Coordinates of C-alpha atoms and ligand atoms in Angstrom, one line a residue:
M24 CA 64.9 171.9 128.5
D25 CA 65.0 168.3 127.5
P26 CA 68.7 167.3 127.2
R27 CA 68.2 166.0 123.7
E28 CA 66.6 169.2 122.4
K29 CA 69.3 171.2 124.3
L30 CA 72.1 169.3 122.5
L31 CA 70.5 169.8 119.1
K32 CA 70.4 173.5 119.8
D33 CA 73.9 173.5 121.1
L34 CA 75.3 171.8 118.1
Q35 CA 73.2 174.0 115.9
I36 CA 71.8 170.9 114.1
G37 CA 70.1 171.9 110.8
C38 CA 71.7 175.3 110.5
G39 CA 73.2 174.2 107.2
K40 CA 76.6 175.7 107.7
A41 CA 79.9 175.3 109.4
R42 CA 80.0 176.0 113.2
P43 CA 82.3 175.3 116.1
V44 CA 81.5 172.0 117.6
K45 CA 82.3 171.0 121.2
A46 CA 81.7 167.4 122.6
P47 CA 79.0 167.2 125.3
K48 CA 80.5 166.6 128.7
G49 CA 79.3 165.2 132.0
S50 CA 77.3 162.2 133.2
Q51 CA 74.0 163.2 131.6
L52 CA 72.9 160.9 128.7
H53 CA 71.5 162.4 125.5
C54 CA 71.2 159.1 123.6
K55 CA 69.5 155.8 124.5
G56 CA 72.7 154.3 125.8
W57 CA 76.3 155.1 126.5
Y58 CA 77.6 153.3 123.4
Q59 CA 75.7 155.6 121.1
E60 CA 76.5 158.6 123.3
A61 CA 80.2 157.7 123.1
A62 CA 80.1 157.7 119.4
L63 CA 78.3 161.0 119.3
R64 CA 80.7 162.7 121.7
M65 CA 83.8 161.3 120.0
L66 CA 82.6 162.6 116.6
C67 CA 82.1 166.0 118.1
N68 CA 85.4 165.8 119.8
N69 CA 87.2 165.1 116.5
L70 CA 85.7 168.5 115.2
D71 CA 86.5 170.5 118.3
P72 CA 88.5 173.5 117.1
D73 CA 91.1 172.7 119.8
N74 CA 91.6 169.3 118.3
G75 CA 90.9 169.2 114.6
E76 CA 93.1 171.1 112.1
N77 CA 90.4 172.7 109.9
P78 CA 87.1 171.9 111.5
D79 CA 85.1 174.3 109.3
A80 CA 85.8 172.0 106.4
L81 CA 85.2 169.0 108.8
I82 CA 89.0 168.2 108.4
V83 CA 90.5 166.6 111.5
Y84 CA 94.2 165.9 110.4
G85 CA 96.4 164.5 107.8
G86 CA 95.7 166.5 104.7
L87 CA 92.0 165.8 103.9
G88 CA 91.2 163.4 106.8
K89 CA 87.5 164.2 107.7
A90 CA 85.1 163.1 110.4
A91 CA 81.9 163.4 108.2
R92 CA 81.3 164.0 104.6
N93 CA 79.6 167.4 104.9
W94 CA 77.6 169.4 107.5
D95 CA 74.3 167.9 106.5
C96 CA 75.8 164.4 107.0
F97 CA 77.2 165.5 110.3
D98 CA 73.7 166.7 111.4
A99 CA 72.1 163.4 110.3
I100 CA 74.7 161.3 112.1
V101 CA 74.0 163.3 115.3
R102 CA 70.2 162.9 114.9
T103 CA 70.5 159.2 114.1
L104 CA 72.8 158.5 117.1
L105 CA 70.4 160.3 119.4
D106 CA 67.5 158.0 118.3
L107 CA 69.5 154.8 117.9
E108 CA 68.1 151.9 119.9
N109 CA 70.3 149.6 122.0
D110 CA 69.8 146.8 119.4
E111 CA 70.4 148.8 116.3
T112 CA 73.5 149.4 114.1
L113 CA 74.2 152.6 112.2
L114 CA 76.0 152.1 108.9
V115 CA 78.3 155.0 107.8
Q116 CA 79.6 155.0 104.2
S117 CA 82.5 157.5 103.8
G118 CA 81.2 160.0 106.3
K119 CA 77.5 159.7 105.4
P120 CA 74.9 157.8 107.5
V121 CA 73.2 155.5 105.1
G122 CA 71.1 153.1 107.1
V123 CA 70.0 151.7 110.5
L124 CA 69.7 148.0 110.8
K125 CA 68.2 145.9 113.6
T126 CA 71.1 143.8 115.0
H127 CA 71.4 142.8 118.7
T128 CA 72.5 144.3 121.9
S129 CA 76.0 142.8 121.7
A130 CA 76.7 144.0 118.2
P131 CA 78.6 147.2 117.4
R132 CA 76.4 150.3 117.4
V133 CA 78.1 151.8 114.4
L134 CA 79.9 150.3 111.4
I135 CA 82.0 152.6 109.3
A136 CA 83.7 152.2 105.8
N137 CA 85.7 155.1 104.5
A138 CA 87.4 155.8 101.1
N139 CA 87.4 152.1 100.1
I140 CA 87.8 151.8 96.3
V141 CA 88.0 148.6 94.2
P142 CA 91.8 148.1 94.0
H143 CA 92.1 148.6 90.2
W144 CA 90.7 152.2 90.6
A145 CA 92.2 153.0 94.0
N146 CA 94.2 156.1 93.3
W147 CA 94.0 159.8 94.1
D148 CA 92.6 160.8 90.6
Y149 CA 89.7 158.4 90.9
F150 CA 89.1 159.4 94.5
H151 CA 88.9 163.1 93.5
E152 CA 86.4 162.3 90.9
L153 CA 84.3 160.5 93.3
D154 CA 84.8 163.2 95.9
K155 CA 83.6 165.9 93.4
K156 CA 80.5 163.9 92.8
G157 CA 79.9 163.8 96.7
L158 CA 80.3 160.0 96.8
I159 CA 83.2 159.5 99.0
M160 CA 85.2 160.9 101.9
Y161 CA 88.9 160.6 103.0
G162 CA 88.8 159.2 106.6
Q163 CA 92.6 159.2 107.2
M164 CA 92.9 156.8 110.1
T165 CA 91.3 158.1 113.3
A166 CA 89.5 161.2 111.6
G167 CA 86.7 159.2 109.9
S168 CA 86.6 156.7 112.7
W169 CA 86.0 159.1 115.5
I170 CA 88.9 158.4 117.8
Y171 CA 91.3 161.3 117.1
I172 CA 92.6 162.7 120.4
G173 CA 94.7 165.6 119.0
T174 CA 98.4 165.6 118.6
Q175 CA 98.8 163.7 121.8
G176 CA 97.5 160.6 120.0
I177 CA 100.7 160.3 118.1
L178 CA 102.9 161.8 120.8
Q179 CA 104.0 158.6 122.6
G180 CA 104.5 156.7 119.4
T181 CA 106.7 159.5 118.1
Y182 CA 108.6 159.7 121.4
E183 CA 109.0 155.8 121.2
T184 CA 110.5 156.2 117.8
F185 CA 113.0 158.9 118.6
A186 CA 113.9 157.1 121.9
A187 CA 114.4 153.8 119.9
L188 CA 116.5 155.8 117.3
G189 CA 118.7 157.2 120.0
Q190 CA 119.2 153.7 121.6
K191 CA 119.9 152.1 118.2
H192 CA 122.3 154.7 116.7
Y193 CA 123.9 156.4 119.8
G194 CA 123.4 153.8 122.5
A195 CA 121.5 156.4 124.6
D196 CA 118.9 159.1 124.1
L197 CA 119.2 162.2 121.8
T198 CA 121.3 164.3 124.1
G199 CA 123.4 166.7 122.0
K200 CA 121.8 165.6 118.7
I201 CA 120.0 167.7 116.2
V202 CA 117.0 166.3 114.4
V203 CA 115.7 168.2 111.3
T204 CA 112.1 167.5 110.1
A205 CA 109.2 169.3 108.5
G206 CA 105.5 169.5 109.0
L207 CA 103.9 170.7 112.3
G208 CA 100.3 169.6 111.4
G209 CA 98.0 167.3 113.4
M210 CA 100.5 164.5 113.7
G211 CA 103.8 166.2 112.7
G212 CA 103.2 168.6 115.5
A213 CA 104.1 165.9 118.0
Q214 CA 107.7 165.8 116.7
P215 CA 109.3 168.7 118.5
L216 CA 107.9 167.7 121.9
S217 CA 108.9 164.0 121.3
V218 CA 112.5 165.0 120.4
T219 CA 112.9 167.2 123.5
M220 CA 111.3 164.5 125.6
A221 CA 114.2 162.3 124.3
N222 CA 116.6 165.2 125.3
G223 CA 117.4 166.2 121.7
V224 CA 117.2 169.3 119.7
A225 CA 114.5 169.6 117.0
L226 CA 114.5 172.0 114.1
C227 CA 111.1 171.9 112.5
I228 CA 110.3 173.5 109.1
E229 CA 106.6 174.4 108.6
I230 CA 105.2 176.6 105.8
D231 CA 101.9 177.6 107.5
P232 CA 102.6 180.2 110.2
S233 CA 99.3 179.3 112.0
R234 CA 100.6 175.7 112.6
I235 CA 103.7 177.1 114.3
A236 CA 101.6 179.5 116.4
K237 CA 99.3 176.6 117.4
R238 CA 102.2 174.3 118.5
L239 CA 103.8 177.2 120.4
E240 CA 100.5 178.0 122.2
K241 CA 100.1 174.3 123.2
R242 CA 103.7 174.1 124.3
Y243 CA 104.6 171.3 121.8
L244 CA 107.1 173.7 120.4
D245 CA 109.6 175.9 122.4
V246 CA 110.6 178.7 120.2
A247 CA 110.3 180.1 116.6
A248 CA 113.3 181.3 114.7
G249 CA 113.3 184.3 112.3
D250 CA 115.5 182.7 109.6
L251 CA 117.6 179.7 108.8
D252 CA 120.8 181.1 110.1
Q253 CA 119.3 181.9 113.5
A254 CA 117.6 178.5 113.6
I255 CA 121.0 176.7 112.9
A256 CA 122.7 178.9 115.5
M257 CA 120.1 178.2 118.1
A258 CA 120.1 174.4 117.4
R259 CA 123.9 174.2 117.5
Q260 CA 124.1 176.1 120.7
A261 CA 121.5 174.0 122.5
A262 CA 123.1 170.7 121.2
D263 CA 126.6 171.9 122.4
Q264 CA 125.1 172.7 125.8
R265 CA 123.3 169.3 125.7
R266 CA 120.1 171.1 126.3
P267 CA 116.7 169.9 124.8
L268 CA 115.1 172.6 122.6
S269 CA 112.6 172.6 119.8
I270 CA 112.8 175.4 117.2
G271 CA 110.1 176.2 114.5
L272 CA 111.1 177.8 111.2
C273 CA 108.5 179.1 108.9
A274 CA 109.6 178.1 105.4
N275 CA 109.3 175.5 102.6
V276 CA 111.4 172.4 103.5
G277 CA 112.1 172.1 99.8
D278 CA 114.0 175.4 100.0
I279 CA 115.6 174.8 103.3
L280 CA 117.3 171.4 102.9
P281 CA 119.4 172.5 100.0
A282 CA 120.2 175.7 101.8
M283 CA 121.4 173.7 104.8
M284 CA 123.7 171.7 102.6
D285 CA 125.1 175.0 101.1
K286 CA 125.8 176.1 104.6
K287 CA 127.5 172.7 105.3
F288 CA 125.0 172.0 108.0
I289 CA 124.3 168.3 108.2
P290 CA 121.9 167.3 111.1
D291 CA 122.3 164.2 113.0
V292 CA 118.8 162.9 112.1
I293 CA 116.7 163.9 109.1
T294 CA 113.0 162.9 108.5
D295 CA 109.8 164.5 107.5
Q296 CA 106.1 164.7 108.3
T297 CA 104.6 167.0 105.7
S298 CA 101.4 165.5 104.2
A299 CA 103.4 164.2 101.2
H300 CA 100.9 161.4 100.8
D301 CA 98.6 163.9 99.2
E302 CA 100.2 165.9 96.5
L303 CA 97.2 168.2 96.0
N304 CA 96.0 169.0 99.5
G305 CA 98.9 168.0 101.7
Y306 CA 102.3 169.1 100.3
F307 CA 103.4 172.6 99.4
P308 CA 105.7 172.8 96.3
R309 CA 108.8 175.1 96.4
G310 CA 109.2 178.1 94.3
I311 CA 105.8 179.6 95.1
S312 CA 104.5 181.4 98.1
F313 CA 102.1 179.8 100.6
E314 CA 99.3 182.1 99.7
D315 CA 99.8 181.6 95.9
A316 CA 100.0 177.8 96.4
L317 CA 96.7 177.8 98.2
K318 CA 95.2 179.7 95.2
L319 CA 96.9 177.5 92.6
R320 CA 95.4 174.3 94.3
K321 CA 92.0 175.5 93.3
S322 CA 92.7 177.2 90.0
D323 CA 95.0 174.7 88.4
P324 CA 95.1 171.4 90.4
D325 CA 97.1 169.6 87.7
T326 CA 99.9 172.1 87.6
Y327 CA 100.0 172.1 91.4
K328 CA 100.3 168.3 91.6
E329 CA 103.1 168.3 89.0
M330 CA 105.0 171.0 91.0
A331 CA 104.4 169.2 94.3
L332 CA 105.7 165.8 93.0
N333 CA 108.8 167.5 91.5
S334 CA 109.5 169.2 94.8
M335 CA 109.2 166.0 96.6
A336 CA 111.8 164.4 94.3
E337 CA 114.2 167.2 95.2
H338 CA 113.3 166.9 98.8
V339 CA 114.1 163.2 98.8
R340 CA 117.4 163.9 96.9
A341 CA 118.4 166.3 99.6
I342 CA 117.5 163.7 102.3
L343 CA 119.6 161.0 100.5
A344 CA 122.5 163.6 100.2
M345 CA 122.4 164.3 103.9
K346 CA 122.3 160.6 104.5
D347 CA 125.4 160.2 102.5
K348 CA 127.1 162.8 104.6
G349 CA 126.4 160.9 107.8
A350 CA 122.9 161.8 108.9
V351 CA 120.5 159.1 110.1
A352 CA 117.6 159.3 107.7
F353 CA 114.3 157.6 108.0
D354 CA 110.8 158.0 106.4
Y355 CA 108.1 159.0 108.9
G356 CA 105.1 157.3 107.3
N357 CA 103.9 159.9 104.9
N358 CA 104.8 158.1 101.6
L359 CA 107.4 160.8 100.6
R360 CA 109.7 158.2 99.1
A361 CA 107.1 156.5 96.8
Q362 CA 106.0 160.0 95.7
A363 CA 109.6 160.9 94.8
M364 CA 110.0 157.6 92.8
K365 CA 107.2 158.8 90.5
K366 CA 109.5 161.5 89.4
G367 CA 112.6 159.3 88.9
V368 CA 114.2 159.1 92.3
D369 CA 114.8 155.4 91.8
N370 CA 116.9 155.1 95.0
A371 CA 114.3 156.7 97.2
M372 CA 114.0 153.5 99.3
D373 CA 117.6 153.7 100.2
Y374 CA 116.6 155.0 103.6
P375 CA 114.2 152.9 105.7
G376 CA 110.6 153.5 106.9
F377 CA 110.2 153.9 110.6
V378 CA 108.3 150.7 111.3
P379 CA 111.0 148.2 110.1
A380 CA 113.7 150.4 111.6
Y381 CA 112.3 151.1 115.0
I382 CA 108.7 149.7 115.7
R383 CA 108.4 146.2 114.2
E384 CA 109.8 144.5 117.4
L385 CA 107.0 146.2 119.4
F386 CA 104.3 145.0 117.0
C387 CA 105.6 141.4 117.4
R388 CA 104.8 141.7 121.1
G389 CA 101.3 143.0 120.2
E390 CA 102.4 146.5 121.4
G391 CA 100.5 149.4 120.0
P392 CA 98.9 152.7 120.6
F393 CA 96.2 152.0 123.2
R394 CA 94.3 155.3 123.9
W395 CA 91.4 156.4 126.0
A396 CA 89.3 159.5 126.6
A397 CA 87.1 160.6 129.6
L398 CA 83.5 161.1 128.4
S399 CA 83.0 163.2 131.5
G400 CA 85.3 165.9 130.1
D401 CA 87.0 166.1 133.5
P402 CA 90.8 166.0 133.4
E403 CA 90.7 164.5 137.0
D404 CA 89.3 161.3 135.5
I405 CA 92.4 160.9 133.3
K406 CA 94.6 161.4 136.4
V407 CA 92.6 158.6 138.1
T408 CA 93.2 156.3 135.1
D409 CA 96.9 157.3 134.9
E410 CA 97.3 156.5 138.6
A411 CA 95.4 153.2 138.4
L412 CA 97.5 152.0 135.5
I413 CA 100.7 152.8 137.4
Q414 CA 99.5 150.6 140.2
L415 CA 98.4 147.9 137.8
F416 CA 101.8 147.7 136.1
P417 CA 104.3 148.9 138.8
K418 CA 107.2 147.3 136.9
K419 CA 106.7 149.0 133.6
T420 CA 109.1 151.9 134.3
K421 CA 109.1 153.3 130.8
M422 CA 105.2 153.5 130.8
I423 CA 105.3 155.0 134.3
N424 CA 107.9 157.7 133.1
W425 CA 105.7 158.4 130.1
L426 CA 102.5 158.9 132.1
K427 CA 104.2 161.2 134.6
M428 CA 105.8 163.2 131.8
A429 CA 102.4 163.3 129.9
E430 CA 100.6 164.5 133.1
E431 CA 103.1 167.3 133.5
K432 CA 103.6 168.5 129.9
I433 CA 100.5 167.7 127.8
E434 CA 97.7 170.1 127.7
H435 CA 94.4 168.3 126.9
M436 CA 92.8 169.2 123.5
G437 CA 89.0 168.5 123.5
L438 CA 87.9 165.7 125.8
P439 CA 90.7 164.8 128.2
S440 CA 92.5 161.7 126.9
R441 CA 95.6 159.6 127.1
I442 CA 97.7 157.4 124.9
C443 CA 100.0 154.7 126.1
W444 CA 101.5 151.8 124.1
L445 CA 100.5 148.5 125.8
G446 CA 101.2 144.9 124.6
Y447 CA 99.2 141.8 124.3
G448 CA 97.6 140.8 127.6
E449 CA 98.2 144.3 129.0
R450 CA 95.5 146.0 127.0
E451 CA 92.9 143.6 128.2
K452 CA 93.9 144.1 131.8
A453 CA 93.9 147.9 131.4
G454 CA 90.3 147.8 129.8
K455 CA 89.0 145.7 132.7
L456 CA 90.6 148.2 135.2
F457 CA 88.9 151.2 133.5
N458 CA 85.5 149.4 133.5
D459 CA 86.0 148.8 137.2
L460 CA 86.9 152.5 137.8
V461 CA 83.5 153.5 136.1
R462 CA 81.6 150.7 137.9
E463 CA 82.9 151.9 141.3
G464 CA 82.3 155.6 140.6
K465 CA 86.0 156.5 140.7
V466 CA 85.5 158.4 137.4
K467 CA 82.5 160.5 136.6
A468 CA 81.3 159.0 133.4
P469 CA 82.2 156.0 131.0
I470 CA 85.6 155.8 129.3
V471 CA 86.1 155.3 125.6
I472 CA 89.0 153.0 124.7
G473 CA 90.3 152.8 121.1
R474 CA 93.5 153.0 119.2
D475 CA 95.2 154.4 116.1
H476 CA 94.8 152.2 113.0
L477 CA 98.6 152.2 112.9
D478 CA 98.8 149.0 115.0
C479 CA 100.2 145.6 115.0
G480 CA 97.4 143.7 113.5
S481 CA 95.1 146.2 111.8
V482 CA 96.9 147.4 108.7
A483 CA 98.3 146.4 105.4
S484 CA 100.7 149.2 104.2
P485 CA 103.8 148.2 102.2
F486 CA 105.4 151.6 102.6
R487 CA 104.8 151.9 106.3
E488 CA 103.4 149.4 108.8
T489 CA 104.1 146.3 106.7
E490 CA 107.3 147.5 104.9
A491 CA 109.9 144.8 104.4
M492 CA 107.9 142.0 106.2
K493 CA 110.1 138.9 106.8
D494 CA 108.0 136.6 104.4
G495 CA 107.4 139.3 101.8
S496 CA 103.7 139.6 102.7
D497 CA 103.9 143.4 102.7
A498 CA 100.9 144.0 100.4
V499 CA 98.6 141.2 101.6
A500 CA 95.5 142.9 103.0
D501 CA 93.7 139.9 104.2
W502 CA 95.2 140.6 107.6
A503 CA 93.5 144.0 108.0
L504 CA 90.2 142.5 107.0
L505 CA 90.6 139.7 109.5
N506 CA 91.4 142.3 112.2
C507 CA 88.2 144.3 111.2
M508 CA 86.0 141.2 111.4
T509 CA 87.6 140.1 114.6
N510 CA 86.6 143.3 116.2
V511 CA 83.0 143.1 115.0
A512 CA 82.8 139.5 116.3
S513 CA 84.4 140.5 119.6
G514 CA 81.8 143.2 120.3
A515 CA 83.6 146.6 119.7
T516 CA 81.2 149.6 120.0
W517 CA 82.2 150.9 116.7
V518 CA 84.4 149.4 113.9
S519 CA 85.8 151.0 110.8
F520 CA 87.7 150.0 107.7
H521 CA 89.5 152.5 105.5
D522 CA 91.7 152.9 102.4
G523 CA 94.5 155.4 102.4
G524 CA 95.3 156.8 105.8
G525 CA 98.8 158.1 106.3
V526 CA 100.2 157.0 102.9
G527 CA 97.3 157.9 100.6
I528 CA 94.7 156.2 98.5
G529 CA 95.7 152.8 97.2
Y530 CA 98.7 152.4 99.5
A531 CA 97.1 151.0 102.6
L532 CA 94.0 149.3 104.0
H533 CA 93.4 149.4 107.8
A534 CA 90.9 148.8 110.5
G535 CA 89.9 150.7 113.7
Q536 CA 87.9 149.8 116.8
V537 CA 86.6 151.7 119.7
T538 CA 85.0 150.1 122.8
V539 CA 83.2 151.8 125.6
A540 CA 83.7 150.9 129.3
D541 CA 80.4 151.9 131.0
G542 CA 80.9 149.9 134.2
T543 CA 78.5 147.2 133.3
D544 CA 79.2 143.4 133.2
E545 CA 78.3 143.5 129.5
A546 CA 81.0 146.2 128.9
E547 CA 83.6 144.2 130.8
N548 CA 83.0 141.2 128.6
R549 CA 83.1 143.3 125.4
V550 CA 86.1 145.3 126.4
T551 CA 88.2 142.3 127.5
T552 CA 87.3 140.3 124.5
V553 CA 88.1 143.1 122.1
L554 CA 91.3 144.1 123.8
R555 CA 92.5 140.5 123.8
N556 CA 91.7 139.6 120.2
D557 CA 92.5 142.9 118.5
P558 CA 96.2 142.8 119.4
G559 CA 95.9 139.0 119.1
T560 CA 95.5 139.4 115.4
G561 CA 98.9 141.3 115.5
I562 CA 100.7 138.4 117.2
I563 CA 99.2 136.0 114.6
R564 CA 100.0 138.2 111.7
H565 CA 103.7 138.5 112.7
A566 CA 104.0 134.9 113.8
D567 CA 102.7 133.8 110.4
A568 CA 105.4 136.1 108.8
G569 CA 108.0 134.2 110.8
Y570 CA 109.0 136.6 113.5
E571 CA 110.4 134.7 116.4
T572 CA 109.4 137.2 119.0
A573 CA 105.7 136.9 117.8
I574 CA 105.9 133.2 118.0
D575 CA 107.4 133.3 121.4
V576 CA 104.7 135.7 122.7
A577 CA 102.0 133.4 121.2
N578 CA 103.5 130.4 122.9
D579 CA 103.9 132.2 126.3
K580 CA 100.5 133.9 126.3
G581 CA 98.4 131.2 124.8
V582 CA 97.6 132.7 121.4
K583 CA 96.6 129.6 119.4
L584 CA 98.5 129.1 116.2
P585 CA 97.3 126.1 114.1
M586 CA 100.1 123.9 112.8
I587 CA 100.2 123.8 109.1
N588 CA 101.8 120.4 108.6
M589 CA 102.1 117.2 110.7
Y590 CA 105.7 117.9 111.6
G591 CA 104.8 121.2 113.2
A592 CA 107.3 122.9 110.9
H593 CA 105.2 126.0 110.8
S594 CA 104.9 128.4 113.8
G595 CA 101.8 126.5 115.1
N596 CA 101.3 125.4 118.7
V597 CA 98.0 123.5 118.5
Ligands
NAD619 P1 98.7 167.8 108.3 O1 98.1 167.8 107.0 O2 97.8 168.1 109.5 O3 100.0 168.6 108.4 C1 101.0 168.6 107.4 C2 101.8 169.8 107.6 O4 102.9 169.9 106.6 C3 101.0 171.1 107.3 O5 101.0 171.9 108.5 C4 101.6 171.8 106.1 O6 101.6 173.2 106.1 C5 103.0 171.3 106.2 N1 103.7 171.3 104.9 C6 103.3 170.7 103.7 N2 104.2 170.9 102.8 C7 105.2 171.5 103.3 C8 106.4 172.0 102.8 N3 106.8 171.8 101.5 N4 107.3 172.7 103.6 C9 107.0 172.9 105.0 N5 105.8 172.5 105.5 C10 104.9 171.8 104.7 O7 99.2 166.2 108.5 P2 99.6 165.4 109.8 O8 98.4 164.9 110.5 O9 100.6 166.3 110.6 O10 100.4 164.2 109.1 C11 101.6 164.5 108.3 C12 102.0 163.3 107.6 O11 102.4 162.2 108.4 C13 100.9 162.7 106.7 O12 101.3 162.2 105.5 C14 100.3 161.5 107.6 O13 99.6 160.7 106.8 C15 101.6 161.0 108.1 N6 101.3 160.3 109.4 C16 102.3 159.7 109.9 C17 102.2 159.0 111.1 C18 103.2 158.4 111.9 O14 103.1 157.7 112.8 N7 104.4 158.6 111.4 C19 100.9 159.0 111.7 C20 99.9 159.6 111.1 C21 100.1 160.3 110.0

């Protein structure tokens, strides 16, 4: 059978209902070029049941984060990508394919805009109105931009955060320390493994038993406890023995934190990754069972939202109380503090977000979540890329340790993939290396290179990536737009721009890019240009805000910064 026809059949295109989707694998093309093929495979990969959290509803992760607006739109995107010419560009508006334009061969093959609402109206209520009318879709970050790679995608960043926390507060790793957190969803599920990788003990509260089961099965979580007393006993014993352990506890975090305080149990570290950014579809209020909450969401959303926000206020009060008793508290990028402020917790910001606390210095060096996937579907290809990277950067011992640990501990979900934080200059070299591996036939099919939208230059998010910027420019979103336009101009294969993401509608604007290394000279040019300029905007953004490290990196590595006055008083170097 013709491969195109076979694919349409395999993906049950036109069946009009939800179905399990698996990305095509191997070196056989179904589209008219690898760029379109890559977009098609990565869209399918986001919805792979091993990968996405609720693929029947097209939800990939992070509350409502979707890959396509509905199944008809999914079908239409697949059909359009199959027919898309090498000089055409598909436009996707909030998960719906809306047009194909004649552009040119070096242009992106897909341009995506998700959940963008004119700022005055950019809030959840208005979003839900538009959603009901079928006019919009929540794209989260990598869900609607087709570069989600399962929980691994956030694993290294989460590990880096806990490792940096250990270094900053204990002068070492997390040996003998207990971290309490909640949420074992798509992203939060990375927490237990990250804490144990940093040698600590994680006690993770999750209300949905299926999420605990999934993390146990995928070996992100070690054990489940039957109740709070057992969980505390297990955590204390492991910490006393200086043994890494992750424990899941099926409960509502809103009930558990006050119960911990009653039992005089104060963890060393307290944080949270429930989907607090979305009070309707992401966070479960206390005082109601999981099943009843799911029903109430549908039958009386207003009451649900009120209950959820009130619970979040109590949740943050408990975190603040634990902090007062000596716990290290930090916000893990889910907007929990701002939600609690809506219900009168005026001092919610008394504990910091994770970016200013642990990540900003990395952003100043252009470091961020570089990730790639093997379109062949063969895990051997990822091994080849891991080994090649180790040879390319033999002095990066932290990276080498990470890649070895990842190889050993991480089960691939969907298409085999890898994440690895790389800095300015390094990403470009890694991109060329991967393109060479494809060119030389060392891997079996092209490699897709992308990143999270949580990166150094791509996002404006005052309660997360741009919290507490040195010059007060936290809410200036020009930077995210400049990053998006830079990626289009540099020849990324697909580029996206979203509102919302990890902190919810109205709180963040951010851009994504994905670029395909298919072994050709053209791909080498695109990959190196994108991977130089994309983190380059991060250096520029942080240099402009006055961060010395970013200015030094710009000067060392030749990122041109125009001088603003004749005395060179600004950070400029040209
Ligand atoms: P998700 O929706 O897949 O998972 C959230 C989990 O929290 C679910 O399993 C849910 O059952 C659980 N939960 C909700 N309320 C609870 C409660 N009261 N008690 C116990 N469990 C509860 O979301 P995700 O992809 O894991 O992301 C989690 C949050 O982190 C989101 O707000 C997301 O935007 C944010 N996020 C942070 C980062 C980061 O780098 N820190 C990155 C991406 C996303």
